[in-house]
Amino acid sequence: MLLLTTLLLAILGITNSWFTSGENKKIELVVNIGQINIAVYQQKPDGSEVLINTFEENETSSLPSYVDLTDNTGSREIVPDQNYSLNLILKNTDEGDQSLYVRYKIELYACNNDEDILLHPSISGFTAPTASSNGFVYDETDGYYYYRNNAGVNQPYDSNQDNKIIGSFSIPYSDFAFTGDYPTINGNNLKLVLSVEGFDVNPQV
């Protein structure tokens, strides 16, 4: 009985492992922005903002970058069910008066030499709608966050508007355990993929 218990604890210890966060305390970030004037910034703990990526005219931006994992520790370990701070801001940099709807999707992957494995993080800290202001609402049917009012109706993301699209994330314990055909996904680097899309408020029929 003692031997069986010890073996079980050893197996559990394997599945309750960690991810490295990448180069120095950073996570790879790939931003895909459609043909709209949108910029993505990371907000640092001191309140300063650093430009991560932006759409360039006549070209879809899909360039890898890195964001600091601002969890205020020196550890490079990512453990299950722990909240990690990562503040990203979405800004409409269009100086005109054109209105558009905006939606975005955040995907987190564990990367190894063969392929990227989609994880199932819990995202929190994004700007949500209130009785007096608009915000982002998650739609589980397609995995996108839509800019809407408190009644759930899509709203225009006006020029020079900015809102937080993520404040923190956590990875469930189940993502560290054995998953499908994969022996384990422990110990891999993380990659965050952000896709941002927009369309006219009054599209031509």
Coordinates of N, CA and C in Angstrom, one line a residue:
M1 N 0.8 -1.2 0.0 CA 0.0 0.0 0.0 C 0.9 1.3 0.0
L2 N 1.9 1.3 0.8 CA 2.8 2.4 0.8 C 3.5 2.6 -0.5
L3 N 3.9 1.5 -1.2 CA 4.6 1.6 -2.5 C 3.6 2.2 -3.5
L4 N 2.4 1.8 -3.5 CA 1.4 2.2 -4.4 C 1.1 3.7 -4.2
T5 N 1.0 4.2 -3.0 CA 0.8 5.6 -2.7 C 1.9 6.4 -3.2
T6 N 3.2 6.0 -3.0 CA 4.3 6.7 -3.4 C 4.4 6.8 -4.9
L7 N 4.0 5.8 -5.6 CA 4.0 5.8 -7.1 C 2.9 6.7 -7.6
L8 N 1.8 6.8 -7.0 CA 0.7 7.7 -7.4 C 1.1 9.1 -7.2
L9 N 1.8 9.4 -6.1 CA 2.3 10.8 -5.9 C 3.3 11.2 -7.0
A10 N 4.1 10.3 -7.3 CA 5.2 10.5 -8.4 C 4.5 10.9 -9.7
I11 N 3.5 10.1 -10.1 CA 2.8 10.4 -11.3 C 2.1 11.7 -11.3
L12 N 1.5 12.1 -10.2 CA 0.8 13.3 -10.1 C 1.8 14.5 -10.1
G13 N 3.0 14.2 -9.6 CA 4.0 15.3 -9.7 C 4.5 15.6 -11.1
I14 N 4.4 14.5 -12.0 CA 4.8 14.8 -13.4 C 3.8 15.7 -14.1
T15 N 2.5 15.4 -13.8 CA 1.5 16.2 -14.5 C 1.3 17.6 -13.9
N16 N 1.8 17.8 -12.7 CA 1.7 19.1 -12.1 C 3.0 19.9 -12.3
S17 N 3.5 20.0 -13.5 CA 4.8 20.6 -13.8 C 4.6 22.0 -14.2
W18 N 5.5 22.6 -15.0 CA 5.5 24.0 -15.4 C 5.9 24.2 -16.8
F19 N 5.6 25.4 -17.3 CA 6.0 25.9 -18.6 C 7.1 26.9 -18.3
T20 N 8.1 26.9 -19.2 CA 9.0 28.1 -19.2 C 8.3 29.2 -20.0
S21 N 8.6 30.4 -19.6 CA 7.9 31.5 -20.3 C 8.6 32.1 -21.5
G22 N 9.8 31.5 -21.8 CA 10.5 31.9 -23.0 C 11.7 32.7 -22.7
E23 N 12.2 33.5 -23.6 CA 13.5 34.2 -23.5 C 13.4 35.2 -22.4
N24 N 14.2 35.0 -21.4 CA 14.3 35.9 -20.2 C 12.9 36.1 -19.5
K25 N 12.1 35.9 -19.2 CA 10.9 36.3 -18.5 C 9.9 36.8 -19.5
K26 N 9.9 36.3 -20.7 CA 9.0 36.9 -21.8 C 8.2 35.7 -22.4
I27 N 7.1 36.1 -23.0 CA 6.3 35.2 -23.8 C 6.2 35.7 -25.2
E28 N 6.4 34.7 -26.2 CA 6.3 35.1 -27.6 C 4.8 35.5 -27.9
L29 N 4.7 36.7 -28.6 CA 3.4 37.2 -29.0 C 3.3 37.4 -30.5
V30 N 2.3 36.8 -31.1 CA 2.1 36.9 -32.5 C 0.8 37.7 -32.7
V31 N 0.8 38.9 -33.3 CA -0.4 39.7 -33.5 C -0.8 39.7 -34.9
N32 N -2.0 39.3 -35.2 CA -2.6 39.3 -36.5 C -3.7 40.4 -36.6
I33 N -3.4 41.5 -37.3 CA -4.4 42.6 -37.4 C -4.9 42.7 -38.8
G34 N -6.2 42.7 -38.9 CA -6.8 42.9 -40.3 C -6.5 44.3 -40.8
Q35 N -7.1 44.7 -41.9 CA -6.8 46.0 -42.5 C -7.6 47.1 -41.9
I36 N -7.3 47.4 -40.6 CA -7.9 48.4 -39.8 C -6.8 49.1 -39.0
N37 N -6.9 50.4 -38.7 CA -5.9 51.1 -38.0 C -6.0 50.9 -36.5
I38 N -5.5 49.7 -36.1 CA -5.5 49.3 -34.7 C -4.1 49.0 -34.2
A39 N -3.8 49.5 -33.0 CA -2.5 49.2 -32.4 C -2.7 48.5 -31.1
V40 N -1.7 47.7 -30.8 CA -1.7 46.9 -29.5 C -0.5 47.4 -28.7
Y41 N -0.8 47.7 -27.4 CA 0.2 48.1 -26.5 C 0.2 47.2 -25.3
Q42 N 1.4 47.1 -24.6 CA 1.5 46.4 -23.3 C 1.6 47.5 -22.3
Q43 N 0.8 47.4 -21.3 CA 0.9 48.4 -20.1 C 1.8 47.7 -19.1
K44 N 2.8 48.5 -18.7 CA 3.8 48.0 -17.7 C 3.2 48.2 -16.3
P45 N 3.9 47.6 -15.3 CA 3.4 47.8 -13.9 C 3.5 49.3 -13.4
D46 N 4.4 50.1 -14.0 CA 4.5 51.5 -13.6 C 3.5 52.4 -14.4
G47 N 2.6 51.8 -15.2 CA 1.6 52.5 -15.9 C 2.1 53.0 -17.3
S48 N 3.3 52.8 -17.7 CA 3.8 53.2 -19.0 C 3.3 52.2 -20.0
E49 N 3.2 52.6 -21.3 CA 2.7 51.7 -22.4 C 3.8 51.5 -23.5
V50 N 4.0 50.3 -23.9 CA 4.9 50.0 -25.0 C 4.2 49.5 -26.2
L51 N 4.4 50.0 -27.4 CA 3.8 49.6 -28.6 C 4.3 48.2 -28.9
I52 N 3.4 47.3 -29.1 CA 3.7 45.9 -29.5 C 3.6 45.7 -31.0
N53 N 2.5 46.1 -31.5 CA 2.3 45.9 -33.0 C 1.2 46.8 -33.5
T54 N 1.2 47.0 -34.8 CA 0.2 47.9 -35.4 C 0.0 47.5 -36.8
F55 N -1.2 47.8 -37.4 CA -1.4 47.5 -38.8 C -0.7 48.5 -39.7
E56 N 0.0 47.9 -40.7 CA 0.7 48.8 -41.7 C -0.1 48.8 -43.0
E57 N -0.3 49.9 -43.5 CA -1.1 50.1 -44.7 C -0.7 49.1 -45.8
N58 N -1.7 48.5 -46.5 CA -1.6 47.5 -47.6 C -0.8 46.3 -47.2
E59 N -0.8 46.0 -45.9 CA -0.1 44.8 -45.4 C -0.7 44.3 -44.1
T60 N -1.0 43.0 -44.0 CA -1.5 42.5 -42.8 C -0.3 42.2 -41.8
S61 N -0.4 42.8 -40.6 CA 0.7 42.6 -39.7 C 0.6 41.2 -39.0
S62 N 1.7 40.5 -39.1 CA 1.7 39.1 -38.5 C 3.1 38.9 -38.0
L63 N 3.7 39.8 -37.3 CA 5.1 39.7 -36.9 C 5.2 39.2 -35.4
P64 N 6.1 38.2 -35.1 CA 6.3 37.8 -33.7 C 6.9 38.9 -32.9
S65 N 6.5 39.0 -31.7 CA 7.1 39.9 -30.7 C 7.2 39.2 -29.4
Y66 N 7.6 39.9 -28.4 CA 7.7 39.4 -27.0 C 7.1 40.3 -26.0
V67 N 6.3 39.8 -25.0 CA 5.8 40.6 -24.0 C 6.3 40.1 -22.7
D68 N 6.6 41.0 -21.7 CA 7.0 40.7 -20.4 C 5.9 40.0 -19.6
L69 N 6.2 39.0 -18.9 CA 5.3 38.4 -18.0 C 5.4 39.1 -16.7
T70 N 4.5 40.0 -16.5 CA 4.6 40.9 -15.3 C 3.9 40.3 -14.1
D71 N 4.5 39.2 -13.6 CA 3.9 38.6 -12.4 C 4.7 39.0 -11.1
N72 N 5.7 39.9 -11.3 CA 6.4 40.4 -10.1 C 7.2 39.4 -9.4
T73 N 7.6 38.3 -10.1 CA 8.5 37.4 -9.5 C 9.7 37.1 -10.4
G74 N 10.8 36.5 -9.9 CA 11.9 36.2 -10.8 C 11.8 34.8 -11.4
S75 N 10.8 34.1 -11.1 CA 10.7 32.7 -11.6 C 10.2 32.7 -13.0
R76 N 10.7 31.7 -13.8 CA 10.3 31.5 -15.1 C 9.3 30.4 -15.2
E77 N 8.8 29.9 -14.1 CA 7.9 28.8 -14.1 C 6.4 29.3 -14.3
I78 N 5.7 28.6 -15.0 CA 4.2 28.8 -15.1 C 3.5 27.6 -14.6
V79 N 2.8 27.8 -13.5 CA 2.2 26.6 -12.8 C 0.7 26.7 -13.0
P80 N 0.0 25.6 -12.9 CA -1.4 25.5 -13.1 C -2.2 26.3 -12.1
D81 N -3.3 26.9 -12.5 CA -4.3 27.6 -11.7 C -3.8 28.8 -10.9
Q82 N -2.7 29.4 -11.5 CA -2.2 30.6 -10.9 C -2.4 31.7 -11.8
N83 N -2.7 32.9 -11.3 CA -3.0 34.1 -12.1 C -1.7 34.8 -12.5
Y84 N -1.5 35.1 -13.7 CA -0.4 35.9 -14.2 C -0.8 37.2 -14.9
S85 N -0.2 38.3 -14.5 CA -0.6 39.6 -15.0 C 0.0 39.8 -16.4
L86 N -0.8 40.2 -17.3 CA -0.4 40.6 -18.6 C -1.4 41.6 -19.2
N87 N -1.1 42.9 -19.2 CA -2.0 43.9 -19.6 C -1.7 44.4 -21.0
L88 N -2.7 44.1 -21.9 CA -2.6 44.5 -23.3 C -3.8 45.5 -23.6
I89 N -3.5 46.6 -24.3 CA -4.4 47.6 -24.6 C -4.6 47.6 -26.1
L90 N -5.9 47.8 -26.6 CA -6.3 47.9 -28.0 C -6.7 49.3 -28.3
K91 N -6.0 49.9 -29.2 CA -6.3 51.3 -29.5 C -6.7 51.5 -31.0
N92 N -7.7 52.3 -31.2 CA -8.1 52.6 -32.6 C -7.3 53.9 -32.9
T93 N -6.3 53.7 -33.8 CA -5.4 54.9 -34.2 C -5.9 55.6 -35.4
D94 N -7.1 55.4 -35.9 CA -7.6 56.1 -37.0 C -8.0 57.5 -36.6
E95 N -7.5 58.5 -37.2 CA -7.7 59.9 -36.9 C -8.9 60.5 -37.6
G96 N -9.6 59.7 -38.4 CA -10.8 60.1 -39.1 C -12.0 59.9 -38.3
D97 N -13.2 59.9 -38.9 CA -14.4 59.7 -38.2 C -15.1 58.4 -38.5
Q98 N -14.4 57.5 -39.2 CA -15.0 56.2 -39.6 C -15.2 55.3 -38.4
S99 N -16.4 54.8 -38.3 CA -16.7 53.9 -37.2 C -16.7 52.4 -37.7
L100 N -16.3 51.5 -36.8 CA -16.3 50.1 -37.2 C -16.5 49.3 -35.9
Y101 N -17.0 48.0 -36.2 CA -17.1 47.1 -35.1 C -15.7 46.4 -35.0
V102 N -15.4 46.0 -33.8 CA -14.1 45.3 -33.5 C -14.4 44.0 -32.7
R103 N -13.6 43.0 -33.1 CA -13.6 41.8 -32.3 C -12.2 41.2 -32.3
Y104 N -11.8 40.5 -31.2 CA -10.5 39.9 -31.1 C -10.6 38.5 -30.5
K105 N -9.6 37.7 -30.8 CA -9.5 36.4 -30.2 C -8.1 36.2 -29.6
I106 N -8.0 35.6 -28.4 CA -6.7 35.3 -27.8 C -6.6 33.8 -27.7
E107 N -5.4 33.3 -28.2 CA -5.1 31.9 -28.2 C -3.8 31.7 -27.5
L108 N -3.7 30.7 -26.7 CA -2.4 30.4 -26.0 C -2.0 29.0 -26.4
Y109 N -0.7 28.9 -26.7 CA -0.2 27.6 -27.2 C 1.0 27.2 -26.4
A110 N 1.1 25.9 -26.1 CA 2.4 25.3 -25.6 C 3.2 24.8 -26.9
C111 N 4.4 25.3 -27.0 CA 5.2 25.0 -28.2 C 6.2 24.0 -28.0
N112 N 6.4 23.0 -28.9 CA 7.5 22.1 -28.9 C 8.1 22.0 -30.3
N113 N 9.1 21.2 -30.5 CA 9.7 21.1 -31.8 C 8.9 20.6 -32.9
D114 N 7.8 19.9 -32.6 CA 7.0 19.3 -33.6 C 5.7 20.1 -33.9
E115 N 5.1 20.7 -32.9 CA 3.8 21.4 -33.2 C 3.5 22.3 -32.0
D116 N 2.4 23.1 -32.2 CA 1.9 24.0 -31.1 C 0.6 23.3 -30.6
I117 N 0.5 23.2 -29.3 CA -0.7 22.6 -28.7 C -1.6 23.7 -28.1
L118 N -2.8 23.8 -28.5 CA -3.8 24.8 -28.1 C -4.1 24.5 -26.6
L119 N -4.0 25.5 -25.8 CA -4.4 25.4 -24.4 C -5.7 26.1 -24.1
H120 N -6.2 26.1 -22.9 CA -7.5 26.6 -22.6 C -7.5 27.5 -21.4
P121 N -6.8 28.7 -21.5 CA -6.6 29.6 -20.4 C -7.9 30.3 -20.0
S122 N -7.9 30.7 -18.8 CA -8.9 31.6 -18.3 C -8.4 33.0 -18.4
I123 N -9.1 33.9 -19.2 CA -8.7 35.3 -19.4 C -9.6 36.2 -18.6
S124 N -8.9 37.1 -17.9 CA -9.7 38.1 -17.1 C -9.0 39.5 -17.2
G125 N -9.7 40.5 -16.6 CA -9.2 41.8 -16.5 C -9.4 42.7 -17.7
F126 N -10.1 42.2 -18.7 CA -10.4 43.0 -19.9 C -11.6 43.9 -19.6
T127 N -11.7 45.0 -20.4 CA -12.7 46.0 -20.2 C -14.1 45.4 -20.5
A128 N -15.0 45.3 -19.6 CA -16.3 44.7 -19.8 C -17.3 45.9 -19.8
P129 N -18.5 45.7 -20.5 CA -19.5 46.7 -20.5 C -20.1 46.9 -19.1
T130 N -20.6 48.2 -18.9 CA -21.3 48.5 -17.7 C -22.6 49.2 -18.1
A131 N -23.4 49.6 -17.1 CA -24.6 50.3 -17.5 C -24.4 51.6 -18.2
S132 N -23.2 52.2 -18.0 CA -22.9 53.5 -18.7 C -21.8 53.5 -19.7
S133 N -21.2 52.3 -19.9 CA -20.1 52.3 -20.9 C -20.0 51.0 -21.6
N134 N -19.4 51.0 -22.8 CA -19.3 49.8 -23.6 C -18.0 49.0 -23.2
G135 N -18.0 47.8 -23.6 CA -16.8 47.0 -23.3 C -16.8 45.7 -24.1
F136 N -15.9 44.8 -23.8 CA -15.8 43.5 -24.6 C -16.5 42.4 -23.9
V137 N -17.2 41.6 -24.7 CA -18.0 40.5 -24.3 C -17.5 39.2 -25.0
Y138 N -17.2 38.1 -24.2 CA -16.8 36.9 -24.9 C -18.0 36.1 -25.4
D139 N -17.8 35.7 -26.7 CA -18.8 34.9 -27.3 C -18.3 33.5 -27.5
E140 N -18.8 32.5 -26.7 CA -18.3 31.2 -26.7 C -18.6 30.4 -28.1
T141 N -19.5 30.9 -28.9 CA -19.8 30.3 -30.2 C -18.6 30.3 -31.1
D142 N -17.8 31.4 -31.1 CA -16.7 31.5 -32.0 C -15.4 31.8 -31.3
G143 N -15.4 32.0 -30.0 CA -14.2 32.3 -29.3 C -13.7 33.7 -29.4
Y144 N -14.5 34.6 -29.9 CA -14.1 36.0 -30.0 C -14.7 36.9 -28.9
Y145 N -14.0 38.0 -28.6 CA -14.5 39.0 -27.7 C -15.0 40.2 -28.6
Y146 N -16.3 40.6 -28.4 CA -16.9 41.6 -29.2 C -17.1 42.9 -28.4
Y147 N -16.9 44.0 -29.0 CA -17.1 45.3 -28.4 C -18.6 45.6 -28.4
R148 N -19.3 45.6 -27.2 CA -20.7 45.7 -27.1 C -21.1 46.5 -25.9
N149 N -22.4 46.9 -26.0 CA -23.0 47.6 -24.8 C -23.5 46.6 -23.8
N150 N -24.1 47.1 -22.7 CA -24.5 46.3 -21.6 C -25.7 45.4 -22.0
A151 N -26.4 45.7 -23.1 CA -27.5 44.9 -23.6 C -27.0 43.8 -24.6
G152 N -25.7 43.8 -24.9 CA -25.2 42.7 -25.7 C -25.2 43.1 -27.2
V153 N -25.4 44.4 -27.5 CA -25.4 44.8 -28.9 C -24.1 45.4 -29.3
N154 N -23.6 44.9 -30.5 CA -22.3 45.4 -31.0 C -22.3 46.9 -31.1
Q155 N -21.2 47.5 -30.8 CA -21.0 49.0 -30.8 C -19.8 49.4 -31.6
P156 N -19.8 50.6 -32.2 CA -18.6 51.1 -32.9 C -17.4 51.4 -32.0
Y157 N -16.3 51.0 -32.5 CA -15.0 51.3 -31.7 C -14.4 52.5 -32.3
D158 N -14.7 53.7 -31.7 CA -14.5 55.0 -32.3 C -13.0 55.3 -32.4
S159 N -12.7 56.3 -33.2 CA -11.3 56.8 -33.3 C -10.7 57.2 -32.0
N160 N -9.5 56.8 -31.8 CA -8.7 57.1 -30.6 C -9.2 56.5 -29.3
Q161 N -10.1 55.5 -29.5 CA -10.6 54.8 -28.3 C -9.6 53.7 -27.9
D162 N -9.5 53.5 -26.6 CA -8.6 52.4 -26.2 C -9.2 51.7 -25.0
N163 N -9.0 50.4 -25.0 CA -9.6 49.5 -23.9 C -8.6 48.4 -23.6
K164 N -8.7 47.8 -22.4 CA -7.9 46.7 -22.1 C -8.5 45.4 -22.6
I165 N -7.8 44.6 -23.3 CA -8.3 43.3 -23.8 C -7.9 42.1 -23.0
I166 N -6.9 42.3 -22.1 CA -6.5 41.2 -21.2 C -5.8 41.9 -20.1
G167 N -6.1 41.4 -18.8 CA -5.3 41.9 -17.7 C -4.5 40.8 -17.0
S168 N -5.0 39.5 -17.2 CA -4.3 38.4 -16.6 C -4.8 37.1 -17.2
F169 N -4.1 36.0 -17.0 CA -4.5 34.7 -17.5 C -4.1 33.7 -16.5
S170 N -4.7 32.5 -16.5 CA -4.3 31.4 -15.7 C -4.6 30.1 -16.6
I171 N -3.7 29.1 -16.4 CA -3.8 27.9 -17.2 C -4.4 26.8 -16.3
P172 N -5.4 26.1 -16.7 CA -6.0 25.1 -15.8 C -5.1 23.9 -15.6
Y173 N -5.2 23.2 -14.5 CA -4.4 22.0 -14.2 C -4.6 21.0 -15.3
S174 N -5.8 20.9 -15.9 CA -6.0 19.8 -17.0 C -5.1 20.0 -18.2
D175 N -4.7 21.2 -18.5 CA -3.8 21.5 -19.6 C -2.3 21.0 -19.3
F176 N -2.0 20.7 -18.1 CA -0.7 20.2 -17.7 C -0.7 18.7 -17.7
A177 N -1.8 18.1 -17.7 CA -1.9 16.7 -17.6 C -1.8 16.0 -19.0
F178 N -2.0 14.7 -19.0 CA -1.9 14.0 -20.3 C -3.2 14.4 -21.1
T179 N -3.0 14.7 -22.4 CA -4.0 15.3 -23.2 C -4.1 14.5 -24.5
G180 N -5.2 13.8 -24.8 CA -5.4 13.1 -26.0 C -4.2 12.2 -26.4
D181 N -3.7 12.5 -27.6 CA -2.6 11.6 -28.1 C -1.2 12.2 -27.7
Y182 N -1.2 13.3 -26.9 CA 0.1 13.8 -26.5 C 0.5 13.2 -25.2
P183 N 1.8 12.8 -25.1 CA 2.2 12.1 -23.8 C 2.1 13.1 -22.6
T184 N 2.6 14.3 -22.9 CA 2.5 15.4 -21.9 C 2.9 16.7 -22.6
I185 N 2.4 17.8 -22.1 CA 2.7 19.1 -22.6 C 3.5 20.0 -21.6
N186 N 4.0 19.3 -20.6 CA 4.7 20.0 -19.6 C 6.1 20.5 -20.1
G187 N 6.5 21.7 -19.5 CA 7.9 22.1 -19.8 C 8.1 22.8 -21.1
N188 N 7.1 23.1 -21.9 CA 7.2 23.8 -23.2 C 7.1 25.3 -23.0
N189 N 7.6 26.0 -24.0 CA 7.5 27.5 -24.0 C 6.0 27.8 -24.4
L190 N 5.6 29.1 -24.0 CA 4.3 29.5 -24.3 C 4.3 30.5 -25.5
K191 N 3.3 30.5 -26.3 CA 3.1 31.5 -27.4 C 1.7 32.0 -27.3
L192 N 1.5 33.3 -27.3 CA 0.2 34.0 -27.3 C -0.1 34.5 -28.7
V193 N -1.2 34.1 -29.3 CA -1.6 34.6 -30.6 C -2.9 35.5 -30.4
L194 N -2.7 36.8 -30.9 CA -3.8 37.7 -30.8 C -4.3 38.1 -32.2
S195 N -5.6 37.9 -32.5 CA -6.1 38.2 -33.8 C -7.2 39.3 -33.6
V196 N -7.1 40.4 -34.4 CA -8.0 41.5 -34.3 C -8.6 41.7 -35.6
E197 N -9.9 41.9 -35.7 CA -10.7 42.1 -36.9 C -11.7 43.2 -36.7
G198 N -12.0 43.9 -37.8 CA -13.0 44.9 -37.8 C -13.8 45.0 -39.0
F199 N -15.0 45.6 -39.0 CA -15.8 45.8 -40.2 C -16.6 47.0 -40.0
D200 N -17.1 47.6 -41.2 CA -17.9 48.8 -41.1 C -19.2 48.6 -40.3
V201 N -19.6 49.7 -39.6 CA -20.8 49.7 -38.9 C -22.0 49.5 -39.8
N202 N -21.9 50.2 -40.9 CA -23.0 50.1 -41.9 C -22.5 49.5 -43.2
P203 N -22.2 48.2 -43.3 CA -21.7 47.6 -44.5 C -22.6 47.7 -45.6
Q204 N -22.0 47.8 -46.8 CA -22.8 47.8 -48.0 C -23.5 46.5 -48.3
V205 N -24.8 46.5 -48.6 CA -25.5 45.3 -48.8 C -25.5 44.9 -50.3

